[in-house]
GROMACS .gro file of C-alpha atoms in nm:
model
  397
    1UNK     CA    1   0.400   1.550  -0.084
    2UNK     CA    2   0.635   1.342  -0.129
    3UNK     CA    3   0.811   0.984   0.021
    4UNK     CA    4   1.106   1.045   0.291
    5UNK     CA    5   1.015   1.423   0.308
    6UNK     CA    6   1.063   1.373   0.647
    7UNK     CA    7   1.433   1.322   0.606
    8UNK     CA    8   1.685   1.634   0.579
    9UNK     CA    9   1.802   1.740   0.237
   10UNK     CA   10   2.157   1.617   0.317
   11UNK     CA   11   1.998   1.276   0.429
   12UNK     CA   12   1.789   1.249   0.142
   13UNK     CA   13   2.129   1.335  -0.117
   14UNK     CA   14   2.344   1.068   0.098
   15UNK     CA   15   2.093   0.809   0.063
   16UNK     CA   16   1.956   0.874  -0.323
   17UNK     CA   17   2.078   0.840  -0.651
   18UNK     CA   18   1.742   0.976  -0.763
   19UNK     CA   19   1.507   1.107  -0.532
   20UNK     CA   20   1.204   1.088  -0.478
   21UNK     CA   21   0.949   1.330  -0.679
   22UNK     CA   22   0.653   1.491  -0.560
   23UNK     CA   23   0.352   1.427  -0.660
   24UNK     CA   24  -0.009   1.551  -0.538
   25UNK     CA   25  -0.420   1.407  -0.532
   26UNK     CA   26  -0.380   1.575  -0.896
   27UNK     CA   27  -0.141   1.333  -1.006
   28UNK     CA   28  -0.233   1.086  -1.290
   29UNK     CA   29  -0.372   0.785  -1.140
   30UNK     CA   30  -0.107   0.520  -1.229
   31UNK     CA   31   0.147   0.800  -1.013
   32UNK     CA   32  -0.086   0.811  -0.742
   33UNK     CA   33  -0.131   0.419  -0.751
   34UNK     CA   34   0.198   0.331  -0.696
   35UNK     CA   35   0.269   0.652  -0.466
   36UNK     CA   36   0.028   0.510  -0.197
   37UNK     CA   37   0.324   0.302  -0.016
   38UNK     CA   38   0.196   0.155   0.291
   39UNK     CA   39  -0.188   0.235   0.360
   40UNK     CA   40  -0.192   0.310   0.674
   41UNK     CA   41  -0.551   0.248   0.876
   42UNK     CA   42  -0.729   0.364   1.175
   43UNK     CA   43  -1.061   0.341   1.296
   44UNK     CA   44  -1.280   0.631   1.280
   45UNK     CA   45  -1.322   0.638   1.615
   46UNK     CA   46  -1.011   0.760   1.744
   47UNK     CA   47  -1.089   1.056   1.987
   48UNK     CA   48  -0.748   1.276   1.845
   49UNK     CA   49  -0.767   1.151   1.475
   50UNK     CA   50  -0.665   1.458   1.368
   51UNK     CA   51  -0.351   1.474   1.604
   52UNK     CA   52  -0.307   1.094   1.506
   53UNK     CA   53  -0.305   1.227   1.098
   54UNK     CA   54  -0.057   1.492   1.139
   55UNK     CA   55   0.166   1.264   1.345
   56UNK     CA   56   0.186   0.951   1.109
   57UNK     CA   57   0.211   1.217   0.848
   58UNK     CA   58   0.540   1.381   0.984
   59UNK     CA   59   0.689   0.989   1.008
   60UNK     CA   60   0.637   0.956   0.619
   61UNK     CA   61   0.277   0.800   0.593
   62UNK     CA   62   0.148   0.927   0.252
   63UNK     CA   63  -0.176   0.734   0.269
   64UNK     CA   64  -0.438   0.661   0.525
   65UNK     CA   65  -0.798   0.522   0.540
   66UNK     CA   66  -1.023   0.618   0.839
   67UNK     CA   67  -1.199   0.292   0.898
   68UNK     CA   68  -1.588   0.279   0.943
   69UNK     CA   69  -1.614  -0.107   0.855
   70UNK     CA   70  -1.513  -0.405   0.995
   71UNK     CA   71  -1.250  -0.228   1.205
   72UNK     CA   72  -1.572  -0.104   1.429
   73UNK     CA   73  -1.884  -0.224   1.577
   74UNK     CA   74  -2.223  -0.134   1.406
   75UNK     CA   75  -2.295   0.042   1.715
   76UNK     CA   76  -1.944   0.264   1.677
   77UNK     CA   77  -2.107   0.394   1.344
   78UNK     CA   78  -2.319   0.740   1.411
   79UNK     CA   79  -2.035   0.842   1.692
   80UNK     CA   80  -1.741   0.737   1.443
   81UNK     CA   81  -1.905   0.952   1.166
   82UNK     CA   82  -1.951   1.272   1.397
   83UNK     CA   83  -1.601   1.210   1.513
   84UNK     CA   84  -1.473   1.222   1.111
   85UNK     CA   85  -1.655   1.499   1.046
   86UNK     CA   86  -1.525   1.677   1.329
   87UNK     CA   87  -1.168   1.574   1.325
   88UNK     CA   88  -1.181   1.676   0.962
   89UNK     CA   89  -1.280   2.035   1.079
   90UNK     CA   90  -0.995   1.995   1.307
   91UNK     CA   91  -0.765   1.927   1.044
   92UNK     CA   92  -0.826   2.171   0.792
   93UNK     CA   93  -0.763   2.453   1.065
   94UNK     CA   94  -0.414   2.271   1.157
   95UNK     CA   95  -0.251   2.220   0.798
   96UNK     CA   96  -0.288   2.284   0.437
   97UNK     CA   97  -0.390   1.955   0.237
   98UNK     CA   98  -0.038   1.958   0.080
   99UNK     CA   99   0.115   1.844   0.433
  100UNK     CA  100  -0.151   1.558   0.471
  101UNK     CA  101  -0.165   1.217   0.327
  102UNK     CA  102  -0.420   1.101   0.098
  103UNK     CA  103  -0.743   1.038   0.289
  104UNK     CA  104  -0.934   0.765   0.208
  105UNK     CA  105  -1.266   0.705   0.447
  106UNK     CA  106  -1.357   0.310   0.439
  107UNK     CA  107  -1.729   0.300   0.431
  108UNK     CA  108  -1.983  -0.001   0.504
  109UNK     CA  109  -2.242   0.110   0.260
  110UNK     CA  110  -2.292   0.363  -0.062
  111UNK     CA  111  -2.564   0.565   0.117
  112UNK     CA  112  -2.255   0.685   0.312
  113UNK     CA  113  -2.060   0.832   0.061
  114UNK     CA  114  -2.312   1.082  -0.058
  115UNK     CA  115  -2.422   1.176   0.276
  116UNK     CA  116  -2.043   1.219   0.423
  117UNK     CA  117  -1.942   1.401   0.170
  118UNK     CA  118  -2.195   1.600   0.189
  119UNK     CA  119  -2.174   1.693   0.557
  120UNK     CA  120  -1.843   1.751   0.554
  121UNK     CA  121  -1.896   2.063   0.358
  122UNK     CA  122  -1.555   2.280   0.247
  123UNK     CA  123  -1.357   2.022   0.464
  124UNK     CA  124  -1.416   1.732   0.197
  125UNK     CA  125  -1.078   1.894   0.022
  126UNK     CA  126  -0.877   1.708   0.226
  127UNK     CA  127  -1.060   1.364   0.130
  128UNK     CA  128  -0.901   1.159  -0.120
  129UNK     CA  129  -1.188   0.955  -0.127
  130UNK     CA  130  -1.363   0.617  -0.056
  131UNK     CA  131  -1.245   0.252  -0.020
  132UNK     CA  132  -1.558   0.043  -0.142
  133UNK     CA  133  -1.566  -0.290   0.058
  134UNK     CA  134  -1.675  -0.650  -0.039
  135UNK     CA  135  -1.665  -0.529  -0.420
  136UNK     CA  136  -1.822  -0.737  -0.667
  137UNK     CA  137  -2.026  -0.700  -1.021
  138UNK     CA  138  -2.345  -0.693  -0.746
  139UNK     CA  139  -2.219  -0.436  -0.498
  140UNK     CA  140  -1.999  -0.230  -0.693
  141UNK     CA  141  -2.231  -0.046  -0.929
  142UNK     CA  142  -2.434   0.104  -0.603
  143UNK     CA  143  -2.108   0.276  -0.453
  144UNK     CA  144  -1.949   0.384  -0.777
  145UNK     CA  145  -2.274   0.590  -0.846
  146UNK     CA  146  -2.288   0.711  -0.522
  147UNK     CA  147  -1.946   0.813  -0.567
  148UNK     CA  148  -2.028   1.003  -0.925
  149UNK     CA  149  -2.291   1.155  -0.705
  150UNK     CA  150  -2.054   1.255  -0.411
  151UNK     CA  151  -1.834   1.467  -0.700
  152UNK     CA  152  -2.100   1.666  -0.808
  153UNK     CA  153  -2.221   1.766  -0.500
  154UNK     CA  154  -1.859   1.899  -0.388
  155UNK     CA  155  -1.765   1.993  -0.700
  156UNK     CA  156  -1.421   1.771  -0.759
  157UNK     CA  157  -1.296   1.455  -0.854
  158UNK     CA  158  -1.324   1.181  -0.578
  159UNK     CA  159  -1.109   0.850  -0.583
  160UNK     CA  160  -1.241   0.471  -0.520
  161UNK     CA  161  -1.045   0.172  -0.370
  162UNK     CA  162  -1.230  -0.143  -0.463
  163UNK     CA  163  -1.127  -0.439  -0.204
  164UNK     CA  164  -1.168  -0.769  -0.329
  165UNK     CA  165  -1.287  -1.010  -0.015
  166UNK     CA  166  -1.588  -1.162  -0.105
  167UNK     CA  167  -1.615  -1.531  -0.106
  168UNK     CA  168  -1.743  -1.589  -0.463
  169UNK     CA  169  -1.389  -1.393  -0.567
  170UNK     CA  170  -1.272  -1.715  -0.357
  171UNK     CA  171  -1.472  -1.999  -0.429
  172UNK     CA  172  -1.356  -2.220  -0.743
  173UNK     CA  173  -1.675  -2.240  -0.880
  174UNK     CA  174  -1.726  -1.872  -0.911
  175UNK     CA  175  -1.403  -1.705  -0.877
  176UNK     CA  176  -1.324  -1.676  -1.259
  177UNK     CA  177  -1.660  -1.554  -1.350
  178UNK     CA  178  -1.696  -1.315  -1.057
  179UNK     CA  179  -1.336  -1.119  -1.094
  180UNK     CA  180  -1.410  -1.099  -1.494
  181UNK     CA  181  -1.675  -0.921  -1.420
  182UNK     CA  182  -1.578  -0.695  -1.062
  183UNK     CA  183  -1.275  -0.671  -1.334
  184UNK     CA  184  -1.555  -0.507  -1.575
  185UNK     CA  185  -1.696  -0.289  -1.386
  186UNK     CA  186  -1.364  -0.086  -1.251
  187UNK     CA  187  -1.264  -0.071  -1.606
  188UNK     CA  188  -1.579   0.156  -1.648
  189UNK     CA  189  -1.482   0.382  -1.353
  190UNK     CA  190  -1.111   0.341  -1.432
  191UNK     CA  191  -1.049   0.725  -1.391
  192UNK     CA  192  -1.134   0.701  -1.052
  193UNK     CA  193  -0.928   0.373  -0.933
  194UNK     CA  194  -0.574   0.449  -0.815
  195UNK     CA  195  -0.550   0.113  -0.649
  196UNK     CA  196  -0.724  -0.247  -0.604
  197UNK     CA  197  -0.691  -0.359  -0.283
  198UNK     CA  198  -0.713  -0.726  -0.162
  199UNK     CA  199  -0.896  -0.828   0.145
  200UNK     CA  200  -0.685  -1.163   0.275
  201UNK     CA  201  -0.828  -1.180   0.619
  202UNK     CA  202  -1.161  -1.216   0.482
  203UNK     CA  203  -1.044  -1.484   0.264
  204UNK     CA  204  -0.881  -1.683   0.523
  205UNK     CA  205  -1.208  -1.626   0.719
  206UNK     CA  206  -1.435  -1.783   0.443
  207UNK     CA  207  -1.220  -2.136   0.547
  208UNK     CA  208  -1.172  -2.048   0.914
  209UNK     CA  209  -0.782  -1.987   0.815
  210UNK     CA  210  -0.529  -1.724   0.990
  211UNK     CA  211  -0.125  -1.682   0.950
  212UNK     CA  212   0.091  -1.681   1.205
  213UNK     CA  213   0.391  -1.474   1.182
  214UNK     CA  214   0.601  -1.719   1.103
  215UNK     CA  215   0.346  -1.805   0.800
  216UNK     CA  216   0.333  -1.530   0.469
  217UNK     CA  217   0.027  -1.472   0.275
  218UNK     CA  218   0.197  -1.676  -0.010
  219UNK     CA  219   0.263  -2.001   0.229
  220UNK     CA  220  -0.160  -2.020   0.221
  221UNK     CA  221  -0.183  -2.236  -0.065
  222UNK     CA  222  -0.561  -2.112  -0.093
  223UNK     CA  223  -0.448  -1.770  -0.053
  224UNK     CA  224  -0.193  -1.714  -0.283
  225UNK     CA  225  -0.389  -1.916  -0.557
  226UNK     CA  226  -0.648  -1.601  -0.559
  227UNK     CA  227  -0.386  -1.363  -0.486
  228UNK     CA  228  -0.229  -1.442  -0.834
  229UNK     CA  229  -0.583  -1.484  -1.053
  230UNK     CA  230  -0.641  -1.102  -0.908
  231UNK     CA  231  -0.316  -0.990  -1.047
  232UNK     CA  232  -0.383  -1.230  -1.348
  233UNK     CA  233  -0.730  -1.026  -1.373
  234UNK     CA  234  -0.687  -0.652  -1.245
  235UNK     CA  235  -0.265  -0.637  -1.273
  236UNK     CA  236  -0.223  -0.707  -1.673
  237UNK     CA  237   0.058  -0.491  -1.783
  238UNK     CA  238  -0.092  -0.440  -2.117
  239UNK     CA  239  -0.264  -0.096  -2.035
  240UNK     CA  240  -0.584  -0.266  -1.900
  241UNK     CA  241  -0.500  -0.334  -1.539
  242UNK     CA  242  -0.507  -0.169  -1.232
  243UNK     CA  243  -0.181  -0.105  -0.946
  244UNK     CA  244  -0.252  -0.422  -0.704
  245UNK     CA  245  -0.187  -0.394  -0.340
  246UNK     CA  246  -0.064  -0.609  -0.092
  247UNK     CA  247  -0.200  -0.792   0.204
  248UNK     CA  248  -0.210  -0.656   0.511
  249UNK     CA  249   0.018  -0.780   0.759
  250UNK     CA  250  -0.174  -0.876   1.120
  251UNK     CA  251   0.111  -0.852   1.315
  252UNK     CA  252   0.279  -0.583   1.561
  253UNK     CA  253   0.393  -0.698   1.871
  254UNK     CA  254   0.596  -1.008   2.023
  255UNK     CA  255   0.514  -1.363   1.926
  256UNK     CA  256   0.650  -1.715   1.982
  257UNK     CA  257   0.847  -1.788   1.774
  258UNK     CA  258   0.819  -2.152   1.599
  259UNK     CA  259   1.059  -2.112   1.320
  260UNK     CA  260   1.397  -1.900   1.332
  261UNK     CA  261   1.440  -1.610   1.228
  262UNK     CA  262   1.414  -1.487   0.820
  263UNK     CA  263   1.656  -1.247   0.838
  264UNK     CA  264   2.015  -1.277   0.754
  265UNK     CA  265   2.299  -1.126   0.985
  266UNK     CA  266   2.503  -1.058   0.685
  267UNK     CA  267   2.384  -0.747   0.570
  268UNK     CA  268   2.324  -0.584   0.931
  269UNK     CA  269   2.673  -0.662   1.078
  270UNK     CA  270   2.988  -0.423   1.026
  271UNK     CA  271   2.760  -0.139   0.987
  272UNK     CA  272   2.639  -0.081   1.374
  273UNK     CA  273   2.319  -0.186   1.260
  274UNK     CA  274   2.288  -0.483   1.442
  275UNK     CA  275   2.030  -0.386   1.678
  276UNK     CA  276   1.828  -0.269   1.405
  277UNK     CA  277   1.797  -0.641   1.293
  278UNK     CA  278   1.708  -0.745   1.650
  279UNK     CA  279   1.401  -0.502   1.690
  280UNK     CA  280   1.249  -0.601   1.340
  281UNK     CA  281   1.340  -0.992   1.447
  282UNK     CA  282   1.155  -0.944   1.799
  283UNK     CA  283   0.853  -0.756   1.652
  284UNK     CA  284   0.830  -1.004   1.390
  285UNK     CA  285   0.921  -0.725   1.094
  286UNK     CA  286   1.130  -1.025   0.954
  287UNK     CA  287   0.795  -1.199   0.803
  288UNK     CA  288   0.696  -0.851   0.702
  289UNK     CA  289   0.973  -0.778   0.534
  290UNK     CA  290   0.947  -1.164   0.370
  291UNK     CA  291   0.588  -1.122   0.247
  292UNK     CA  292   0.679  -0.734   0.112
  293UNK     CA  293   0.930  -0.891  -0.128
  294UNK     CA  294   0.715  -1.183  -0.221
  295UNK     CA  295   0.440  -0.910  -0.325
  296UNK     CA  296   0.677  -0.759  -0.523
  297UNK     CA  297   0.746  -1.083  -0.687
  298UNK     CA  298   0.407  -1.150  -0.740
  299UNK     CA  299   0.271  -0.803  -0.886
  300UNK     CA  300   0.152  -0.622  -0.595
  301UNK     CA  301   0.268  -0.250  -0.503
  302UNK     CA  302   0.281  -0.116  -0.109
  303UNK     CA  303   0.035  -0.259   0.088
  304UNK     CA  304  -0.256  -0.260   0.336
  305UNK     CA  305  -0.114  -0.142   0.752
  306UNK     CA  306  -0.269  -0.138   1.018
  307UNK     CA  307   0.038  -0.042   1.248
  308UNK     CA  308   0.252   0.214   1.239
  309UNK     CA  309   0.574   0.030   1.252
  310UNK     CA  310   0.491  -0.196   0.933
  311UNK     CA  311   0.482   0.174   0.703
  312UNK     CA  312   0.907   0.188   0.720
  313UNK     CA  313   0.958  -0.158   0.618
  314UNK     CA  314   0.738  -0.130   0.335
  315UNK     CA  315   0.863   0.188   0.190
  316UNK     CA  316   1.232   0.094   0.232
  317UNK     CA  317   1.128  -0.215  -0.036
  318UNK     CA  318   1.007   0.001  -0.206
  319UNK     CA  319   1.255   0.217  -0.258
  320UNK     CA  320   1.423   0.130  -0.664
  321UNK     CA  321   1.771  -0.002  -0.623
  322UNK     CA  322   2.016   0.149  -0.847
  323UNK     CA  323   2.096  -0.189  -0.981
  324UNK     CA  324   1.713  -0.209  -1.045
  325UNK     CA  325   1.763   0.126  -1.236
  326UNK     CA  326   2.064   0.057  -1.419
  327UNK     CA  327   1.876  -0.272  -1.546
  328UNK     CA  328   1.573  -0.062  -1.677
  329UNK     CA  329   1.695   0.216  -1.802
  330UNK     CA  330   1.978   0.013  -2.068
  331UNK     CA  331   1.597  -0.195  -2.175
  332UNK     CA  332   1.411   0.126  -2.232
  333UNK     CA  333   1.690   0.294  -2.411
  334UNK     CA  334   1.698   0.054  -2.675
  335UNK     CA  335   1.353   0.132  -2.813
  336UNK     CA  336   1.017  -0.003  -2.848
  337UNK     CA  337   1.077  -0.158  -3.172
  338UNK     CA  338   1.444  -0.317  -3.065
  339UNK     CA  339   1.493  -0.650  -2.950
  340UNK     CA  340   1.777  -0.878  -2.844
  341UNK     CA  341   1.971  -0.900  -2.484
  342UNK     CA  342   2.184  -0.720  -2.316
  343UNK     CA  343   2.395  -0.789  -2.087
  344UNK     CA  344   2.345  -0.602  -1.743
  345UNK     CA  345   2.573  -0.324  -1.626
  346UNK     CA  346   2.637  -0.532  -1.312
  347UNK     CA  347   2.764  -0.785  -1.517
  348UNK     CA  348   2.538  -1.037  -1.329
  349UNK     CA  349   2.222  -1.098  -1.495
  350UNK     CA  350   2.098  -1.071  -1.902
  351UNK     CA  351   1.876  -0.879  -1.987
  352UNK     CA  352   1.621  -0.964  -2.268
  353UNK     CA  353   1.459  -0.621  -2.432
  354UNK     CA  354   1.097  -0.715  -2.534
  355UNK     CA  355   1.022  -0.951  -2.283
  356UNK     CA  356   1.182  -0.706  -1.969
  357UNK     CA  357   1.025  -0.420  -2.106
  358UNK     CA  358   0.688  -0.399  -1.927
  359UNK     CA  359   0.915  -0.450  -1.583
  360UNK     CA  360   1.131  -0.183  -1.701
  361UNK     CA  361   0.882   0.025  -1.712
  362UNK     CA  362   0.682  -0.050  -1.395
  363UNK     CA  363   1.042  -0.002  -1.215
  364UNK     CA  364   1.063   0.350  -1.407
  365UNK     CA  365   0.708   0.469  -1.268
  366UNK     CA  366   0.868   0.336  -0.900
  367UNK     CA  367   1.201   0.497  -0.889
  368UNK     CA  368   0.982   0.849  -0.967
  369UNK     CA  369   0.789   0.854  -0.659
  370UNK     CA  370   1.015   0.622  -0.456
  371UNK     CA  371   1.400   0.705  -0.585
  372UNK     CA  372   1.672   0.546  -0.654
  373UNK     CA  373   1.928   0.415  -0.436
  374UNK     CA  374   2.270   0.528  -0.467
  375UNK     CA  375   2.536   0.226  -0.534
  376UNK     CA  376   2.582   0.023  -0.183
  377UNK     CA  377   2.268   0.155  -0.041
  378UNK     CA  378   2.041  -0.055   0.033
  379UNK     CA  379   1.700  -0.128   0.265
  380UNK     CA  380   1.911  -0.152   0.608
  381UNK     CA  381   2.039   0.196   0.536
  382UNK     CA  382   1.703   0.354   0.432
  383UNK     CA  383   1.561   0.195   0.768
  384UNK     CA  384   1.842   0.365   0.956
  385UNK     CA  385   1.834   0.663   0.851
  386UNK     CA  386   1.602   0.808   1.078
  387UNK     CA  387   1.359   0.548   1.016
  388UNK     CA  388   1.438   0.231   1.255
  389UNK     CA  389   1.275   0.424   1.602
  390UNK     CA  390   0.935   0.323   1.448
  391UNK     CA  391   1.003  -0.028   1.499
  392UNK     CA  392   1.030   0.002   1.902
  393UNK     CA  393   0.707   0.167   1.894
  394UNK     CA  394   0.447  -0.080   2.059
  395UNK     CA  395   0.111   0.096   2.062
  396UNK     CA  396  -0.077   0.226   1.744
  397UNK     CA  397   0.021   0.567   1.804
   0.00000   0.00000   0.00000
């Protein structure tokens, strides 16, 4: 698979400098990491799932997790596991696992793992894995080993998503202490871990909080305070830490509007894009699009979706610009053991070689599995090329 497949050849070569590679569940993990994009979910319980995959997949989702947590009632949980199990049998008949995103099934307890895995027989080749909720130093250990246990039983490698949301990764008192050691334990499995994920909502809950849409993650003071010791913790770019991912975003339909609007007209107008600009404005994609860029500024790479609409806007961010390119690649030419600065090719910016260099690479391992812009390209063109119908869509489709 690979990111803006679903554009045309000629699309793709109008719109790239470099594009995008492929890459498969065999990739190395720090590939498959920052390959995830936007994470799309969906509750298990979705009646044509398997419809509902093949769909999202043919708009460009990569990555998915079926949902059996807090997305669904305790109640839901027998009928949304015979559903997965079924709509996995579905699936397999329908398309080979290379046309698929990753699947990821969100589970509510370890016991789960082993015994899904199990039942779904040959179809567990399409599964990508598990995301392991309300991970700690406590919890973790139980759903890693049941994971471990999961692989030998079908005979292949499965991945883990550890999502950091419990209050004592929160609390003052016991935050430090607690993601140290969540922080130990994923270092053990770190083989399996393509991704952390953070759990916001659950955060805000712990102090009765929510954003509006006029509100980013980063404008909670309390939120963005444990946003950044996570990517202090898990994001290191030393070798030791982990690909970070972003928030999700609550948002998909019409709001009032408090504050105006964060989008400027500037680079929308002359292009006949201007309608673009007033879809993501009136589904609130101009917060989105906000909060995507202050991830990026903070560490964190795609992020958690739980509408359809929210996967272009993340993945046209995502995308390297070729000024972003230009920028890493003089840095990483020079050498490990060179120094000095250098002034940038746009003539707009220095940059300084030793202290760049971990950003030049992280942009390097994001222009393979996301391209590179050609010159004058930029996110309002990759959202209009054959991307921008998602943001009329209304329902979760």
């Amino acid at each position: 698979m690979r990111h803006y497949g679903q554009l045309t050849a000629a699309e793709r070569r109008s719109l790239f400098h470099q594009e995008p590679a492929e890459f498969s569940l065999d990739s190395d993990l720090v590939t498959l990491g920052t390959a995830l994009g936007a994470t799309l979910y969906s509750p298990a319980t979705r009646p044509r799932l398997a419809a509902d995959i093949r769909k999202q997949a043919a708009r460009g989702v990569v990555s998915m997790v079926l949902c059996l947590e807090d997305s669904i009632s305790e109640a839901e949980v027998p009928g949304a596991e015979q559903n997965l199990i079924r709509q996995f049998g579905r699936l397999r008949g329908q398309a080979p696992p290379d046309e698929l995103p990753l699947l990821f099934i969100r589970v509510r307890d370890p016991r789960q793992i082993t015994d899904l895995t199990s039942r779904l027989g040959s179809h567990a080749e399409l599964l990508a894995g598990y995301v392991l909720p309300k991970f700690t130093a406590d919890t973790g250990p139980a759903f890693l080993e049941a994971l471990t246990a999961a692989e030998v039983g079908c005979g292949r490698r499965l991945l883990a998503m550890p999502v950091l949301e419990s209050p004592e990764l929160l609390h003052l008192e016991t935050r430090a202490e607690a993601l140290v050691a969540a922080a130990r334990l994923a270092d053990k499995y770190r083989e399996r871990i393509p991704a952390v994920r953070i759990g916001v909502t659950d955060f805000c809950s712990a102090y009765g909080l929510r954003r509006t849409p006029d509100v980013t993650a980063y404008d909670v003071h309390l939120v963005a305070s444990v946003i950044a010791d996570v990517v202090n913790v898990f994001g290191r770019a030393d070798g030791t830490g982990h690909v970070v991912a972003g928030p999700v975003w609550e948002y998909f339909r019409p709001q009032e509007r408090m504050f105006k609007p964060q989008l400027r007209r500037s680079p929308f107008s002359g292009r006949g894009a201007e309608s673009l600009r007033t879809a993501l404005i009136e589904h609130d994609m101009d917060g989105l699009l906000q909060e995507i860029e202050l991830d990026r500024a903070n560490g964190l790479q795609g992020k958690t979706c739980i509408h359809p609409t929210h996967v272009a806007p993340v993945h046209a961010l995502s995308v390297v610009t070729h000024e972003e390119f230009s920028d890493a690649a003089d840095i990483l030419r020079t050498g490990p053991d060179g120094g000095g600065v250098l002034r940038s090719a746009y003539t707009n910016k220095m940059n300084e070689v030793k202290p760049h260099r971990a950003w030049a690479e992280r942009i390097t391992r994001r222009a393979a599995v996301f391209g590179v812009t050609r010159p004058g390209v930029d996110y309002v063109d990759l959202l209009s090329a054959g991307l921008a119908e998602d943001v009329t869509v209304s329902e979760h489709a």
